[in-house]
Structure formats: C-alpha cells, structure tokens
Amino acid sequence: MSEQSFFELIRDAAQWHLAALLLLPPSASRKCEIQSLLREIQDPALFRIAENWCSDPTTEEYFRIVYPGGQVSLRAVSYLPLVSPGEMLATLEELYDRMGYRNSTEEPPDHLAVLADFYAFLSLRAAYMVANQRQNEFLSFIHLRDDLAVHYLLPVLSSLVEKLQNHQTSSLRATVEWMRDVLHPSACHNLSPPSQVSD
C-alpha cells in the first residue's frame, strides 16, 4: 500500500462513477454531474466519451437502443442465463447492504450502471483502507472488486459490445467498450465469490 495506490484507487473510483453515469438515461442534472467529474478524469478515452456525451446527450437514441422494445438490455440477468435471476438480485442486494452501498438510481441492482457504480464504490473503500493503513481490509475490497468484475461485469460487457455493433457513434457503445478494455482478464484476479467476502 502506498500513496500512489491511494491516488490510483481514487482515480479509478471517479472514472467508474463517471462510466456508470454515462450508462443512465440522459438528463440535465446528469449532464451537470458528468461535467463536474471531468476534471477528475485522466483517461483520455473516457474523457472524450464524456465530452461527446455532454455535447449531444441524445435521449431518443438512448431509449431506442436500451429501453423496453429497444435492441439491448443493460441488465446482468439478460447475459447470465445459468444464474437464477431472483437469486442474483437477492445476492447483489445483500452484498450492497453488507458493504454499505446505496443505489441512488431507480435502476434494479443488476443494471450495468449500478454494477459499475458499485465497482467505483469498492475502489473508494479500498482507498480509504490504504489511507488508514488497514492492509487486510484493503485486500478484501480489492478481491471483492475483482470478483465483481469477473463474475458480473466482464460477461455482460463482452455480450453487450457484440449487441451494440451497429451503433458506432453511440456514447453508450463507447462506454461499454471502455469498461471492457479496462477490465481485460489480466487486470482481474478470480479470488473468491462475492457472497464469501466479508467487510
């Protein structure tokens, strides 16, 4: 644990929170929040995606692509067919509650934006543990974050990129691709299932 890892975790938390916002329906308040986060973003690709979103947050395109009757779903239950939807939702709700995470959106717990924001939250909690020199708790949050990526995020992102192939100019597609590229398998360590990690 070092000062460098602290700042890397803070940066990761800001970037993943921004990515989560980019996956939600466009609104004026969301645009303000995204613009305020831009000064924290060091990743040039994500910065460009957010700038493009702010210059043209096309609500109609978002609803045409995503919402009921749209071409894709942003819910993990749509991409993890071997997992019972009810069991997945209950597991995620229990995990969020145990970690002290509060979903501030109207989206269900398995929505990609909520999962991305939880990833950001875990990075922030790990940064707090670094700052307080709590090595064991730091490792628990990093393990949980990596496990979230392996079991929930990567399977959804891989499938979504394929489904969004026809939307070359979409900020939604660009955000999903950015998330997938950041979470390439070598960046994650499959350590333990989420339900077994304690805070």
PDB file of C-alpha atoms in Angstrom:
ATOM      1  CA  MET A   1       0.000   0.000   0.000  1.00  0.00           C
ATOM      2  CA  SER A   2       1.345   3.409  -0.956  1.00  0.00           C
ATOM      3  CA  GLU A   3       0.384   6.981  -1.655  1.00  0.00           C
ATOM      4  CA  GLN A   4       0.473   6.096  -5.360  1.00  0.00           C
ATOM      5  CA  SER A   5      -2.024   3.249  -4.914  1.00  0.00           C
ATOM      6  CA  PHE A   6      -4.269   5.589  -2.915  1.00  0.00           C
ATOM      7  CA  PHE A   7      -4.426   8.091  -5.772  1.00  0.00           C
ATOM      8  CA  GLU A   8      -4.845   5.328  -8.363  1.00  0.00           C
ATOM      9  CA  LEU A   9      -7.847   3.992  -6.453  1.00  0.00           C
ATOM     10  CA  ILE A  10      -9.381   7.470  -6.156  1.00  0.00           C
ATOM     11  CA  ARG A  11      -8.867   7.962  -9.889  1.00  0.00           C
ATOM     12  CA  ASP A  12     -10.441   4.576 -10.641  1.00  0.00           C
ATOM     13  CA  ALA A  13     -13.422   5.393  -8.427  1.00  0.00           C
ATOM     14  CA  ALA A  14     -14.022   8.700 -10.247  1.00  0.00           C
ATOM     15  CA  GLN A  15     -13.703   7.069 -13.670  1.00  0.00           C
ATOM     16  CA  TRP A  16     -16.042   4.196 -12.881  1.00  0.00           C
ATOM     17  CA  HIS A  17     -18.592   6.527 -11.314  1.00  0.00           C
ATOM     18  CA  LEU A  18     -18.476   8.599 -14.493  1.00  0.00           C
ATOM     19  CA  ALA A  19     -18.878   5.479 -16.643  1.00  0.00           C
ATOM     20  CA  ALA A  20     -21.898   4.493 -14.541  1.00  0.00           C
ATOM     21  CA  LEU A  21     -23.477   7.912 -15.149  1.00  0.00           C
ATOM     22  CA  LEU A  22     -22.911   7.550 -18.906  1.00  0.00           C
ATOM     23  CA  LEU A  23     -24.985   4.345 -18.861  1.00  0.00           C
ATOM     24  CA  LEU A  24     -28.055   6.037 -17.385  1.00  0.00           C
ATOM     25  CA  PRO A  25     -30.748   7.967 -19.287  1.00  0.00           C
ATOM     26  CA  PRO A  26     -29.587  11.493 -20.251  1.00  0.00           C
ATOM     27  CA  SER A  27     -30.884  14.398 -18.154  1.00  0.00           C
ATOM     28  CA  ALA A  28     -29.859  17.981 -17.364  1.00  0.00           C
ATOM     29  CA  SER A  29     -28.834  17.103 -13.803  1.00  0.00           C
ATOM     30  CA  ARG A  30     -26.809  14.130 -15.030  1.00  0.00           C
ATOM     31  CA  LYS A  31     -25.058  16.376 -17.550  1.00  0.00           C
ATOM     32  CA  CYS A  32     -24.026  18.761 -14.732  1.00  0.00           C
ATOM     33  CA  GLU A  33     -22.717  15.874 -12.644  1.00  0.00           C
ATOM     34  CA  ILE A  34     -20.735  14.466 -15.570  1.00  0.00           C
ATOM     35  CA  GLN A  35     -19.248  17.866 -16.380  1.00  0.00           C
ATOM     36  CA  SER A  36     -18.148  18.333 -12.765  1.00  0.00           C
ATOM     37  CA  LEU A  37     -16.445  14.920 -12.796  1.00  0.00           C
ATOM     38  CA  LEU A  38     -14.476  15.629 -15.967  1.00  0.00           C
ATOM     39  CA  ARG A  39     -11.732  17.490 -14.098  1.00  0.00           C
ATOM     40  CA  GLU A  40     -11.020  14.271 -12.143  1.00  0.00           C
ATOM     41  CA  ILE A  41     -10.662  12.095 -15.247  1.00  0.00           C
ATOM     42  CA  GLN A  42      -7.184  11.308 -16.528  1.00  0.00           C
ATOM     43  CA  ASP A  43      -8.072   8.570 -19.003  1.00  0.00           C
ATOM     44  CA  PRO A  44      -8.165  10.351 -22.409  1.00  0.00           C
ATOM     45  CA  ALA A  45     -10.578   7.844 -23.989  1.00  0.00           C
ATOM     46  CA  LEU A  46     -13.136   8.132 -21.190  1.00  0.00           C
ATOM     47  CA  PHE A  47     -12.716  11.918 -21.134  1.00  0.00           C
ATOM     48  CA  ARG A  48     -13.553  12.084 -24.886  1.00  0.00           C
ATOM     49  CA  ILE A  49     -16.568   9.793 -24.439  1.00  0.00           C
ATOM     50  CA  ALA A  50     -17.935  12.009 -21.654  1.00  0.00           C
ATOM     51  CA  GLU A  51     -17.258  15.209 -23.605  1.00  0.00           C
ATOM     52  CA  ASN A  52     -19.097  13.789 -26.628  1.00  0.00           C
ATOM     53  CA  TRP A  53     -21.978  12.714 -24.390  1.00  0.00           C
ATOM     54  CA  CYS A  54     -22.192  16.235 -22.915  1.00  0.00           C
ATOM     55  CA  SER A  55     -22.180  17.884 -26.342  1.00  0.00           C
ATOM     56  CA  ASP A  56     -25.001  15.641 -27.589  1.00  0.00           C
ATOM     57  CA  PRO A  57     -26.795  13.626 -24.882  1.00  0.00           C
ATOM     58  CA  THR A  58     -29.360  12.150 -27.281  1.00  0.00           C
ATOM     59  CA  THR A  59     -32.223  10.903 -25.147  1.00  0.00           C
ATOM     60  CA  GLU A  60     -34.105   9.473 -28.119  1.00  0.00           C
ATOM     61  CA  GLU A  61     -31.133   7.346 -29.172  1.00  0.00           C
ATOM     62  CA  TYR A  62     -30.665   6.031 -25.636  1.00  0.00           C
ATOM     63  CA  PHE A  63     -34.296   4.948 -25.337  1.00  0.00           C
ATOM     64  CA  ARG A  64     -34.310   3.493 -28.848  1.00  0.00           C
ATOM     65  CA  ILE A  65     -31.281   1.331 -28.054  1.00  0.00           C
ATOM     66  CA  VAL A  66     -31.934   0.362 -24.433  1.00  0.00           C
ATOM     67  CA  TYR A  67     -35.441   0.619 -23.087  1.00  0.00           C
ATOM     68  CA  PRO A  68     -38.283  -1.922 -23.422  1.00  0.00           C
ATOM     69  CA  GLY A  69     -38.652  -2.683 -27.065  1.00  0.00           C
ATOM     70  CA  GLY A  70     -35.086  -1.499 -27.634  1.00  0.00           C
ATOM     71  CA  GLN A  71     -32.279  -3.571 -29.082  1.00  0.00           C
ATOM     72  CA  VAL A  72     -30.271  -4.306 -25.907  1.00  0.00           C
ATOM     73  CA  SER A  73     -30.698  -4.708 -22.190  1.00  0.00           C
ATOM     74  CA  LEU A  74     -28.316  -3.256 -19.625  1.00  0.00           C
ATOM     75  CA  ARG A  75     -29.327  -5.841 -17.009  1.00  0.00           C
ATOM     76  CA  ALA A  76     -26.988  -8.648 -15.977  1.00  0.00           C
ATOM     77  CA  VAL A  77     -29.888 -11.129 -15.817  1.00  0.00           C
ATOM     78  CA  SER A  78     -30.076 -10.896 -19.619  1.00  0.00           C
ATOM     79  CA  TYR A  79     -26.496 -12.124 -20.040  1.00  0.00           C
ATOM     80  CA  LEU A  80     -26.010 -14.681 -17.252  1.00  0.00           C
ATOM     81  CA  PRO A  81     -28.552 -17.377 -18.194  1.00  0.00           C
ATOM     82  CA  LEU A  82     -27.100 -20.028 -15.880  1.00  0.00           C
ATOM     83  CA  VAL A  83     -27.857 -17.897 -12.817  1.00  0.00           C
ATOM     84  CA  SER A  84     -31.351 -17.651 -11.354  1.00  0.00           C
ATOM     85  CA  PRO A  85     -32.497 -14.007 -11.768  1.00  0.00           C
ATOM     86  CA  GLY A  86     -34.125 -13.940  -8.326  1.00  0.00           C
ATOM     87  CA  GLU A  87     -31.043 -15.422  -6.679  1.00  0.00           C
ATOM     88  CA  MET A  88     -28.760 -12.954  -8.479  1.00  0.00           C
ATOM     89  CA  LEU A  89     -30.833  -9.948  -7.427  1.00  0.00           C
ATOM     90  CA  ALA A  90     -31.009 -11.169  -3.830  1.00  0.00           C
ATOM     91  CA  THR A  91     -27.236 -11.789  -3.752  1.00  0.00           C
ATOM     92  CA  LEU A  92     -26.490  -8.325  -5.120  1.00  0.00           C
ATOM     93  CA  GLU A  93     -28.912  -6.614  -2.729  1.00  0.00           C
ATOM     94  CA  GLU A  94     -27.363  -8.464   0.228  1.00  0.00           C
ATOM     95  CA  LEU A  95     -23.859  -7.619  -0.953  1.00  0.00           C
ATOM     96  CA  TYR A  96     -24.676  -3.922  -1.408  1.00  0.00           C
ATOM     97  CA  ASP A  97     -26.270  -3.805   2.020  1.00  0.00           C
ATOM     98  CA  ARG A  98     -23.343  -5.590   3.695  1.00  0.00           C
ATOM     99  CA  MET A  99     -20.821  -3.212   2.100  1.00  0.00           C
ATOM    100  CA  GLY A 100     -22.873  -0.093   2.894  1.00  0.00           C
ATOM    101  CA  TYR A 101     -23.515   0.764  -0.764  1.00  0.00           C
ATOM    102  CA  ARG A 102     -26.714   2.612  -1.629  1.00  0.00           C
ATOM    103  CA  ASN A 103     -28.059   2.554  -5.174  1.00  0.00           C
ATOM    104  CA  SER A 104     -29.100   6.158  -5.791  1.00  0.00           C
ATOM    105  CA  THR A 105     -30.770   5.409  -9.145  1.00  0.00           C
ATOM    106  CA  GLU A 106     -34.157   3.949  -9.986  1.00  0.00           C
ATOM    107  CA  GLU A 107     -32.466   1.068 -11.778  1.00  0.00           C
ATOM    108  CA  PRO A 108     -32.504  -2.530 -10.447  1.00  0.00           C
ATOM    109  CA  PRO A 109     -29.434  -3.909  -8.629  1.00  0.00           C
ATOM    110  CA  ASP A 110     -28.191  -5.869 -11.657  1.00  0.00           C
ATOM    111  CA  HIS A 111     -28.261  -2.870 -14.025  1.00  0.00           C
ATOM    112  CA  LEU A 112     -24.837  -2.287 -15.578  1.00  0.00           C
ATOM    113  CA  ALA A 113     -24.752   1.305 -14.303  1.00  0.00           C
ATOM    114  CA  VAL A 114     -25.370   0.105 -10.726  1.00  0.00           C
ATOM    115  CA  LEU A 115     -22.707  -2.601 -11.040  1.00  0.00           C
ATOM    116  CA  ALA A 116     -20.230  -0.044 -12.418  1.00  0.00           C
ATOM    117  CA  ASP A 117     -21.020   2.373  -9.617  1.00  0.00           C
ATOM    118  CA  PHE A 118     -20.547  -0.397  -7.053  1.00  0.00           C
ATOM    119  CA  TYR A 119     -17.136  -1.086  -8.629  1.00  0.00           C
ATOM    120  CA  ALA A 120     -16.347   2.619  -8.109  1.00  0.00           C
ATOM    121  CA  PHE A 121     -17.579   2.403  -4.512  1.00  0.00           C
ATOM    122  CA  LEU A 122     -15.305  -0.582  -3.798  1.00  0.00           C
ATOM    123  CA  SER A 123     -12.326   1.349  -5.206  1.00  0.00           C
ATOM    124  CA  LEU A 124     -13.170   4.248  -2.914  1.00  0.00           C
ATOM    125  CA  ARG A 125     -13.459   1.946   0.112  1.00  0.00           C
ATOM    126  CA  ALA A 126     -10.106   0.347  -0.776  1.00  0.00           C
ATOM    127  CA  ALA A 127      -8.541   3.839  -1.000  1.00  0.00           C
ATOM    128  CA  TYR A 128      -9.858   4.598   2.482  1.00  0.00           C
ATOM    129  CA  MET A 129      -8.196   1.421   3.770  1.00  0.00           C
ATOM    130  CA  VAL A 130      -4.904   2.443   2.133  1.00  0.00           C
ATOM    131  CA  ALA A 131      -5.106   5.869   3.769  1.00  0.00           C
ATOM    132  CA  ASN A 132      -5.666   4.228   7.151  1.00  0.00           C
ATOM    133  CA  GLN A 133      -3.033   1.504   6.627  1.00  0.00           C
ATOM    134  CA  ARG A 134      -5.543  -1.316   7.006  1.00  0.00           C
ATOM    135  CA  GLN A 135      -3.931  -3.943   4.761  1.00  0.00           C
ATOM    136  CA  ASN A 136      -6.375  -6.812   5.365  1.00  0.00           C
ATOM    137  CA  GLU A 137      -9.469  -4.715   4.718  1.00  0.00           C
ATOM    138  CA  PHE A 138      -7.792  -3.180   1.660  1.00  0.00           C
ATOM    139  CA  LEU A 139      -7.208  -6.656   0.222  1.00  0.00           C
ATOM    140  CA  SER A 140     -10.806  -7.689   0.954  1.00  0.00           C
ATOM    141  CA  PHE A 141     -12.180  -4.760  -1.034  1.00  0.00           C
ATOM    142  CA  ILE A 142      -9.764  -5.344  -3.921  1.00  0.00           C
ATOM    143  CA  HIS A 143     -10.667  -9.061  -4.025  1.00  0.00           C
ATOM    144  CA  LEU A 144     -14.359  -8.261  -3.978  1.00  0.00           C
ATOM    145  CA  ARG A 145     -13.947  -5.632  -6.710  1.00  0.00           C
ATOM    146  CA  ASP A 146     -12.009  -8.075  -8.914  1.00  0.00           C
ATOM    147  CA  ASP A 147     -14.574 -10.793  -8.292  1.00  0.00           C
ATOM    148  CA  LEU A 148     -17.399  -8.427  -9.244  1.00  0.00           C
ATOM    149  CA  ALA A 149     -15.552  -7.753 -12.497  1.00  0.00           C
ATOM    150  CA  VAL A 150     -15.022 -11.445 -13.285  1.00  0.00           C
ATOM    151  CA  HIS A 151     -18.479 -12.763 -12.369  1.00  0.00           C
ATOM    152  CA  TYR A 152     -20.762  -9.896 -13.338  1.00  0.00           C
ATOM    153  CA  LEU A 153     -19.144  -7.105 -15.340  1.00  0.00           C
ATOM    154  CA  LEU A 154     -16.982  -8.909 -17.901  1.00  0.00           C
ATOM    155  CA  PRO A 155     -19.659 -11.397 -19.072  1.00  0.00           C
ATOM    156  CA  VAL A 156     -22.172  -8.576 -19.521  1.00  0.00           C
ATOM    157  CA  LEU A 157     -19.706  -6.234 -21.232  1.00  0.00           C
ATOM    158  CA  SER A 158     -18.464  -8.867 -23.685  1.00  0.00           C
ATOM    159  CA  SER A 159     -22.004  -9.686 -24.795  1.00  0.00           C
ATOM    160  CA  LEU A 160     -23.074  -6.045 -24.920  1.00  0.00           C
ATOM    161  CA  VAL A 161     -20.219  -4.990 -27.194  1.00  0.00           C
ATOM    162  CA  GLU A 162     -21.431  -7.538 -29.757  1.00  0.00           C
ATOM    163  CA  LYS A 163     -25.039  -6.384 -29.464  1.00  0.00           C
ATOM    164  CA  LEU A 164     -24.016  -2.720 -29.902  1.00  0.00           C
ATOM    165  CA  GLN A 165     -22.005  -3.314 -33.107  1.00  0.00           C
ATOM    166  CA  ASN A 166     -24.472  -1.334 -35.220  1.00  0.00           C
ATOM    167  CA  HIS A 167     -24.150   1.762 -33.021  1.00  0.00           C
ATOM    168  CA  GLN A 168     -20.691   3.014 -33.982  1.00  0.00           C
ATOM    169  CA  THR A 169     -21.307   6.601 -32.864  1.00  0.00           C
ATOM    170  CA  SER A 170     -23.146   5.786 -29.664  1.00  0.00           C
ATOM    171  CA  SER A 171     -21.601   7.028 -26.402  1.00  0.00           C
ATOM    172  CA  LEU A 172     -23.296   4.011 -24.822  1.00  0.00           C
ATOM    173  CA  ARG A 173     -21.261   1.654 -27.006  1.00  0.00           C
ATOM    174  CA  ALA A 174     -18.064   3.646 -26.406  1.00  0.00           C
ATOM    175  CA  THR A 175     -18.609   3.491 -22.628  1.00  0.00           C
ATOM    176  CA  VAL A 176     -19.233  -0.262 -22.701  1.00  0.00           C
ATOM    177  CA  GLU A 177     -16.099  -0.790 -24.803  1.00  0.00           C
ATOM    178  CA  TRP A 178     -14.048   1.387 -22.434  1.00  0.00           C
ATOM    179  CA  MET A 179     -15.239  -0.641 -19.441  1.00  0.00           C
ATOM    180  CA  ARG A 180     -14.476  -3.945 -21.181  1.00  0.00           C
ATOM    181  CA  ASP A 181     -10.999  -2.783 -22.193  1.00  0.00           C
ATOM    182  CA  VAL A 182     -10.170  -1.563 -18.670  1.00  0.00           C
ATOM    183  CA  LEU A 183     -11.278  -4.899 -17.221  1.00  0.00           C
ATOM    184  CA  HIS A 184      -9.370  -7.177 -19.565  1.00  0.00           C
ATOM    185  CA  PRO A 185      -8.976 -10.541 -17.800  1.00  0.00           C
ATOM    186  CA  SER A 186      -5.332  -9.974 -16.866  1.00  0.00           C
ATOM    187  CA  ALA A 187      -6.422  -6.974 -14.762  1.00  0.00           C
ATOM    188  CA  CYS A 188      -8.712  -9.105 -12.584  1.00  0.00           C
ATOM    189  CA  HIS A 189      -7.922 -11.937 -10.206  1.00  0.00           C
ATOM    190  CA  ASN A 190     -10.619 -14.540  -9.675  1.00  0.00           C
ATOM    191  CA  LEU A 191     -10.189 -14.951  -5.929  1.00  0.00           C
ATOM    192  CA  SER A 192     -13.469 -15.706  -4.185  1.00  0.00           C
ATOM    193  CA  PRO A 193     -17.194 -15.432  -4.858  1.00  0.00           C
ATOM    194  CA  PRO A 194     -18.839 -12.171  -3.696  1.00  0.00           C
ATOM    195  CA  SER A 195     -21.021 -13.878  -1.096  1.00  0.00           C
ATOM    196  CA  GLN A 196     -17.938 -15.169   0.763  1.00  0.00           C
ATOM    197  CA  VAL A 197     -16.125 -11.847   1.161  1.00  0.00           C
ATOM    198  CA  SER A 198     -16.735 -10.057   4.431  1.00  0.00           C
ATOM    199  CA  ASP A 199     -16.244  -6.397   5.238  1.00  0.00           C
TER     200      ASP A 199
END
